[in-house]
Amino acid sequence: MDGRDLVRSVRSVGSVGAAQGLRTVRAAWRRRRADATGLPPRGPVRARVPGTVREVEPGVGGGLVRFGRSELRIFVAVNGAVFWGWDGAAPEPSYALAGRCPDPDPRAALEPDKDGGWRVVAERVTVVVSRHGAVEVLTPGGVMLRRDLPPRWWEPVGGGAARWRQRSEVPADARFFGLGGRAAGPRLRDGAYRLWNAAPGRAAGLGDDPPSLTMPVQMVVADAGTHLVFYDNSWDGTVTLREGAEGAGSGHDRAGTSELRMDGGPLRCWVMVGAPARVLLAWASLTGAPALPPAWALGHHHAGGAFGDGEEVRRIVEGYREHGLPLDAVHLGVDHFDARQVFTVDQERFPELPVLADELRREGIRLVSVVGPAVGVAPGTTVYDEGVERDAFVRDASGEVVEGVGWSGDAVFPDFTHPRVRAWWGGLYTERLAQGFAGFWHSMDEPTSFTAFGEPTLPRSARHALDGRGGDHREAHNVYGLCMARAAYEGLRERTPGERPFVFSRSGWAGVQRHGGVWSGEVMTGWPGLRAALSLVLGLGLCGVPHTGPDVGGFDGEASSELYLRGLQLGSYLPFFRTRAGARTGRGEPWESGAEVLGHARVVFAERRRLLPYFMTLAHLARRTGAPYVRPLWWSAPEERALRDCEDAFLLGDCLLVAPVLAPGVDRRAVQLPRGRWYDTATERAYDGPARVWADAPLGRIPVFARGGAVLPVLGEDGGPELEVWAPARGRTGGGLVVPDAGEGWGEPETERYTVRWSGPRVVVGREGEDGGVEPSCPVRVRGVGADGGQM
C-alpha cells in the first residue's frame, strides 16, 4: 500500500466536514501502519513457468497433466463448462459457485495430441494442452476461440503469495464484454481494467474505473463463436485488453489479447462455449440462478435526497398521488437511522415508522431501508455490544479490532466471511422488518469509507475467516459485498418465509445474483452519465447479474429538464427503475421540472406499469435460464458484426428493441435493427432487418420497436392481463412465453407458450397445452396487421 489514499484523506477534510475529515486521516494512518507491520515485506522473487510435460494421469472428464515445474488439472463438467487449475488449484472452495462443483462429464477423456500435447474432446468444445502449458479452446470443428499461453509466476523467495500473469489470445475480429459493471462499456476497448471493488467517492461517468462491482468474467464474441471465461480469483488484479486487427485479405491478422495480472491467489479458470443464451445458462448453473424479486420491486421506486422526517415522506407520496404518478416503493437513506446505530430508527424524526409503513402498504407502496456494513463505535448500543460479545468484527494482524469511518463516524466492520457472523447479521434485519420495511438496499459495501473520495476502509492485512480457511483482506475485499448480501438474503428468507426478499447491493462479485440485484451506485448527472448507466446494466447482465439499474436523476449537480426526461425514459425500460433526488441537491421529483416534463413523465410511468407483466415474465425466465432482461443487440446473432459494435440501443427480452436518446437536442436518431420484421410501436410502421433506419424521437418518447410475431403480456386499459401480439411477416410465424405471477410467494407458475401465425387474412394466436391447442388465458390484441393488410 502506498500513501495516495492518505493524501486524498487530507484533501477531503474540507469536503466532508472537519470532524469527519480528521477521522478519515486517522483511519488512513491506521491502515498504513497496520499494513506496514501486517503484510510480508517485499523481497526478492523467483520467476517460474510450467516447463514441459513429464507425465499424465487421465481421469473422469479430463485428468492431471504434470509439467517440470507445475501441474494442470483439467476436466469438462456435465454442464459443458471446462475447468482448469494450476498448481493444485481445485474448483472448490469458491464464493462464486452455487453449492457443489458440477460433476465431470464421463464421456470426455484426456487423450494424446500432436507434438507431445494432450487434448480433451467434449460435445461442444475441444481443449488442447501443449507440451509447454498453453491451453487452447476450440470449436468442435477445430476453430480457435481462445488460447491461454503458458502462465508465469513470481514467487517470494521467503515464501508467501505468488503474483502471476496469464496472457491470452482471441481471434482478430473478437470483441470483449463484461468484467462486471463498467462505465466504459459495454464493449471494452483497449486499456487496463482493475479488479478491485471501489466506490469512486463521486459521481461516476464514462471511463471511471474501477467500479463498485468488478469480477474477472469476460464474454468474448467473434465470428467463430462466443465464449465466457471466468478466472476464479478474488484478489486485486488488472486485465489489459487489446482488440485484434484483421489483415484486410493479406492473411496477416493480429490476434486480440487479454493479459490478466493478479497479486496472489489461485490460477483457476472456467470456460463456457456456445450461443450467448447457452453460455449464460451454463454460467447460471455454475454460479446460481438469479434471485426472483417480488412483483412490486419491478415497479417505480423513489429515493429522496434527504427525508428529514416521516411527514416529508408523506408529502412526497402525496405529490405522486396528486400528479397521477404511480409509485411502488420509497427508499429511505441514512437520515432515518439513529446517529450511532446502523439498525435503530431515529425516534425523534420517525417516531411512528410502523404506522407510516402500514399507511403506505395499504396504498400499494413499500418502504425500503438503506443498510451499510459500518457499525458505529458506540459502547452501550445494542448492535455494537452484540458484535463485540460475538467477536464479529474484523481484526488486524495483531488481533486488534480494525476501526474505519462510516456514516456515524468511527466504525467497525463485521467479518461477513464467517458463517456465524452472517447468521448474526441476518438476524438484525428483524428490527427493520418490525419497523415495516419490505426491502433493503446496501450501500458502502465495497467496503469503503464515508468520505468524498470513497477510500478503502479496511487494511489489506486485516484478517478474515474466509469460511474456515483464514486469510486477509487482499482475498476478502472483493467478496465482502457478496457475503453481506448473502447474510441479508438468508436472514430474510428465514424470517419471512412466505415472501421473496428484496435485497439490492452496490458491490458484490461473481454469484451475487443469487442473493438479489445490484444498483449501479452514484452515476453522474449529465449526458455521459446516461451512456455510463446503460453500459453498467448491459455489462452486468452479461456477467449473470440481470436485475440492475441506475438512479434516474443522477447523483450530483442538477439535470436539465431534457436530461431528466431522457434519463426517465431510459430508466423505465431497465429492470430496476428508481428515481432519486440528488444526494447533494435535495429534492428532484418529476413535477419540479415543469408542466411539459410532468405530462411526458406520466406517459413514461404509464408505459412502465403497462409492461409490468412482461418484466415479471423476464424475471422468471432469468431465474430459469440465466438470460438477462436487458441484452445487447447481438444477443441472438453474435455473428453480425454491425450489431456487435452497436452500444446505444438494447433488447428488452426477445420482444422489444429500445433506442434511448443519449445526447441533447436529438429529435430523430438512427437505429440498427437485427434480422427480421420490426414495428415502431408508436406508429406501427414495419421495417425489415437487418437494416439501419431513422426513427422519430420527440421529447415525449424514445424509439421502441417490437419484433414481428412477438407476444407480450401487458396490463390492459382495465388493469387486467392482456396479450399484445405483433403480427409476423407474411409467410412467417411467431410466438412467445408468458409466466403469470402472483407477486410474492415461492410457487413456480406454469410457463404459457403461445404461437402466432397467419390464417388467410387473419392473425391467429394459439396457446400450447398438453392435449393440443387451448384458448389464451386472457384477452388478445393484435397490432401491426395493417402492414400486411390483414385482420385480427
PDB file of C-alpha atoms in Angstrom, residues 235-361:
ATOM      1  CA  TRP A 235      -7.525 -10.917  -5.268  1.00  0.00           C
ATOM      2  CA  ASP A 236      -6.614  -7.496  -6.633  1.00  0.00           C
ATOM      3  CA  GLY A 237      -5.654  -7.630 -10.272  1.00  0.00           C
ATOM      4  CA  THR A 238      -5.688  -5.922 -13.643  1.00  0.00           C
ATOM      5  CA  VAL A 239      -6.964  -7.033 -17.030  1.00  0.00           C
ATOM      6  CA  THR A 240      -5.292  -5.373 -20.014  1.00  0.00           C
ATOM      7  CA  LEU A 241      -7.235  -5.738 -23.254  1.00  0.00           C
ATOM      8  CA  ARG A 242      -6.165  -5.120 -26.822  1.00  0.00           C
ATOM      9  CA  GLU A 243      -8.544  -5.768 -29.676  1.00  0.00           C
ATOM     10  CA  GLY A 244      -7.125  -7.506 -32.718  1.00  0.00           C
ATOM     11  CA  ALA A 245      -6.938  -6.285 -36.289  1.00  0.00           C
ATOM     12  CA  GLU A 246      -7.713  -8.178 -39.454  1.00  0.00           C
ATOM     13  CA  GLY A 247      -5.296  -8.131 -42.338  1.00  0.00           C
ATOM     14  CA  ALA A 248      -7.829  -6.965 -44.946  1.00  0.00           C
ATOM     15  CA  GLY A 249      -7.225 -10.070 -47.040  1.00  0.00           C
ATOM     16  CA  SER A 250      -3.462 -10.137 -46.563  1.00  0.00           C
ATOM     17  CA  GLY A 251      -3.674 -13.035 -44.154  1.00  0.00           C
ATOM     18  CA  HIS A 252      -1.636 -11.176 -41.534  1.00  0.00           C
ATOM     19  CA  ASP A 253      -4.222 -10.828 -38.794  1.00  0.00           C
ATOM     20  CA  ARG A 254      -3.206  -9.549 -35.380  1.00  0.00           C
ATOM     21  CA  ALA A 255      -4.885 -11.540 -32.642  1.00  0.00           C
ATOM     22  CA  GLY A 256      -6.720  -9.803 -29.843  1.00  0.00           C
ATOM     23  CA  THR A 257      -5.046 -10.173 -26.473  1.00  0.00           C
ATOM     24  CA  SER A 258      -6.069 -10.235 -22.830  1.00  0.00           C
ATOM     25  CA  GLU A 259      -3.482 -10.146 -20.083  1.00  0.00           C
ATOM     26  CA  LEU A 260      -4.533 -10.849 -16.510  1.00  0.00           C
ATOM     27  CA  ARG A 261      -2.172  -9.992 -13.662  1.00  0.00           C
ATOM     28  CA  MET A 262      -3.126 -10.995 -10.110  1.00  0.00           C
ATOM     29  CA  ASP A 263      -1.419 -10.106  -6.840  1.00  0.00           C
ATOM     30  CA  GLY A 264      -1.966 -13.604  -5.467  1.00  0.00           C
ATOM     31  CA  GLY A 265      -4.461 -16.400  -5.155  1.00  0.00           C
ATOM     32  CA  PRO A 266      -5.095 -19.470  -7.310  1.00  0.00           C
ATOM     33  CA  LEU A 267      -4.824 -19.613 -11.078  1.00  0.00           C
ATOM     34  CA  ARG A 268      -8.004 -21.436 -11.966  1.00  0.00           C
ATOM     35  CA  CYS A 269     -10.364 -20.887 -14.832  1.00  0.00           C
ATOM     36  CA  TRP A 270     -13.807 -21.811 -16.172  1.00  0.00           C
ATOM     37  CA  VAL A 271     -14.733 -21.508 -19.864  1.00  0.00           C
ATOM     38  CA  MET A 272     -18.193 -21.892 -21.398  1.00  0.00           C
ATOM     39  CA  VAL A 273     -18.693 -22.069 -25.174  1.00  0.00           C
ATOM     40  CA  GLY A 274     -21.769 -21.664 -27.379  1.00  0.00           C
ATOM     41  CA  ALA A 275     -24.509 -19.194 -28.259  1.00  0.00           C
ATOM     42  CA  PRO A 276     -24.864 -16.359 -25.703  1.00  0.00           C
ATOM     43  CA  ALA A 277     -28.065 -17.873 -24.264  1.00  0.00           C
ATOM     44  CA  ARG A 278     -26.403 -21.269 -23.860  1.00  0.00           C
ATOM     45  CA  VAL A 279     -23.301 -19.704 -22.304  1.00  0.00           C
ATOM     46  CA  LEU A 280     -25.280 -17.831 -19.646  1.00  0.00           C
ATOM     47  CA  LEU A 281     -27.401 -20.915 -18.945  1.00  0.00           C
ATOM     48  CA  ALA A 282     -24.200 -22.818 -18.151  1.00  0.00           C
ATOM     49  CA  TRP A 283     -22.937 -19.838 -16.118  1.00  0.00           C
ATOM     50  CA  ALA A 284     -26.164 -19.754 -14.079  1.00  0.00           C
ATOM     51  CA  SER A 285     -25.962 -23.490 -13.447  1.00  0.00           C
ATOM     52  CA  LEU A 286     -22.446 -22.941 -12.113  1.00  0.00           C
ATOM     53  CA  THR A 287     -22.864 -19.750 -10.048  1.00  0.00           C
ATOM     54  CA  GLY A 288     -26.558 -19.957  -9.174  1.00  0.00           C
ATOM     55  CA  ALA A 289     -29.907 -18.854 -10.516  1.00  0.00           C
ATOM     56  CA  PRO A 290     -30.727 -15.148 -10.153  1.00  0.00           C
ATOM     57  CA  ALA A 291     -32.974 -14.364  -7.193  1.00  0.00           C
ATOM     58  CA  LEU A 292     -36.608 -13.789  -8.139  1.00  0.00           C
ATOM     59  CA  PRO A 293     -37.777 -10.332  -6.994  1.00  0.00           C
ATOM     60  CA  PRO A 294     -41.252  -9.660  -5.598  1.00  0.00           C
ATOM     61  CA  ALA A 295     -43.567  -8.164  -8.219  1.00  0.00           C
ATOM     62  CA  TRP A 296     -43.617  -4.729  -6.560  1.00  0.00           C
ATOM     63  CA  ALA A 297     -39.840  -4.496  -6.937  1.00  0.00           C
ATOM     64  CA  LEU A 298     -40.266  -4.238 -10.715  1.00  0.00           C
ATOM     65  CA  GLY A 299     -42.350  -1.087 -10.391  1.00  0.00           C
ATOM     66  CA  HIS A 300     -41.293   2.514  -9.797  1.00  0.00           C
ATOM     67  CA  HIS A 301     -39.109   3.351  -6.777  1.00  0.00           C
ATOM     68  CA  HIS A 302     -38.200   6.757  -5.410  1.00  0.00           C
ATOM     69  CA  ALA A 303     -35.314   7.689  -3.138  1.00  0.00           C
ATOM     70  CA  GLY A 304     -35.257  11.138  -1.598  1.00  0.00           C
ATOM     71  CA  GLY A 305     -32.142  13.216  -1.288  1.00  0.00           C
ATOM     72  CA  ALA A 306     -32.909  13.740   2.391  1.00  0.00           C
ATOM     73  CA  PHE A 307     -36.167  12.653   4.005  1.00  0.00           C
ATOM     74  CA  GLY A 308     -35.979  14.739   7.150  1.00  0.00           C
ATOM     75  CA  ASP A 309     -38.879  13.030   8.869  1.00  0.00           C
ATOM     76  CA  GLY A 310     -41.985  10.941   8.365  1.00  0.00           C
ATOM     77  CA  GLU A 311     -44.034  13.957   7.316  1.00  0.00           C
ATOM     78  CA  GLU A 312     -41.619  14.647   4.476  1.00  0.00           C
ATOM     79  CA  VAL A 313     -42.167  11.078   3.234  1.00  0.00           C
ATOM     80  CA  ARG A 314     -45.927  11.649   3.343  1.00  0.00           C
ATOM     81  CA  ARG A 315     -45.545  14.887   1.386  1.00  0.00           C
ATOM     82  CA  ILE A 316     -43.583  13.177  -1.354  1.00  0.00           C
ATOM     83  CA  VAL A 317     -46.090  10.327  -1.588  1.00  0.00           C
ATOM     84  CA  GLU A 318     -48.952  12.810  -1.680  1.00  0.00           C
ATOM     85  CA  GLY A 319     -47.187  14.635  -4.506  1.00  0.00           C
ATOM     86  CA  TYR A 320     -47.081  11.472  -6.589  1.00  0.00           C
ATOM     87  CA  ARG A 321     -50.747  10.858  -5.844  1.00  0.00           C
ATOM     88  CA  GLU A 322     -51.817  14.415  -6.721  1.00  0.00           C
ATOM     89  CA  HIS A 323     -49.953  14.390 -10.015  1.00  0.00           C
ATOM     90  CA  GLY A 324     -51.282  10.991 -11.070  1.00  0.00           C
ATOM     91  CA  LEU A 325     -47.910   9.231 -10.996  1.00  0.00           C
ATOM     92  CA  PRO A 326     -47.649   5.604  -9.860  1.00  0.00           C
ATOM     93  CA  LEU A 327     -45.291   4.753  -7.014  1.00  0.00           C
ATOM     94  CA  ASP A 328     -44.431   1.297  -5.722  1.00  0.00           C
ATOM     95  CA  ALA A 329     -41.631   1.897  -3.204  1.00  0.00           C
ATOM     96  CA  VAL A 330     -39.996   4.697  -1.213  1.00  0.00           C
ATOM     97  CA  HIS A 331     -36.344   4.315  -0.230  1.00  0.00           C
ATOM     98  CA  LEU A 332     -35.099   5.887   2.993  1.00  0.00           C
ATOM     99  CA  GLY A 333     -31.436   6.832   3.337  1.00  0.00           C
ATOM    100  CA  VAL A 334     -29.219   7.207   6.370  1.00  0.00           C
ATOM    101  CA  ASP A 335     -31.321  10.096   7.672  1.00  0.00           C
ATOM    102  CA  HIS A 336     -33.810   7.678   9.253  1.00  0.00           C
ATOM    103  CA  PHE A 337     -31.185   5.993  11.458  1.00  0.00           C
ATOM    104  CA  ASP A 338     -30.123   6.839  14.953  1.00  0.00           C
ATOM    105  CA  ALA A 339     -26.810   8.636  14.535  1.00  0.00           C
ATOM    106  CA  ARG A 340     -24.918   5.946  16.470  1.00  0.00           C
ATOM    107  CA  GLN A 341     -26.638   2.716  15.394  1.00  0.00           C
ATOM    108  CA  VAL A 342     -26.957   1.109  11.996  1.00  0.00           C
ATOM    109  CA  PHE A 343     -30.148  -0.821  12.799  1.00  0.00           C
ATOM    110  CA  THR A 344     -32.043   1.623  15.032  1.00  0.00           C
ATOM    111  CA  VAL A 345     -34.588   4.200  13.872  1.00  0.00           C
ATOM    112  CA  ASP A 346     -34.239   7.845  14.907  1.00  0.00           C
ATOM    113  CA  GLN A 347     -37.313   8.152  17.127  1.00  0.00           C
ATOM    114  CA  GLU A 348     -37.283  11.942  17.043  1.00  0.00           C
ATOM    115  CA  ARG A 349     -37.660  12.244  13.280  1.00  0.00           C
ATOM    116  CA  PHE A 350     -39.535   8.979  12.689  1.00  0.00           C
ATOM    117  CA  PRO A 351     -41.450   8.348  15.930  1.00  0.00           C
ATOM    118  CA  GLU A 352     -44.115   6.105  14.347  1.00  0.00           C
ATOM    119  CA  LEU A 353     -42.407   4.458  11.426  1.00  0.00           C
ATOM    120  CA  PRO A 354     -44.504   1.225  11.576  1.00  0.00           C
ATOM    121  CA  VAL A 355     -47.649   3.366  11.319  1.00  0.00           C
ATOM    122  CA  LEU A 356     -46.246   5.163   8.287  1.00  0.00           C
ATOM    123  CA  ALA A 357     -45.214   1.877   6.680  1.00  0.00           C
ATOM    124  CA  ASP A 358     -48.691   0.445   7.217  1.00  0.00           C
ATOM    125  CA  GLU A 359     -50.305   3.536   5.671  1.00  0.00           C
ATOM    126  CA  LEU A 360     -48.136   3.246   2.601  1.00  0.00           C
ATOM    127  CA  ARG A 361     -48.593  -0.507   2.221  1.00  0.00           C
TER     128      ARG A 361
END
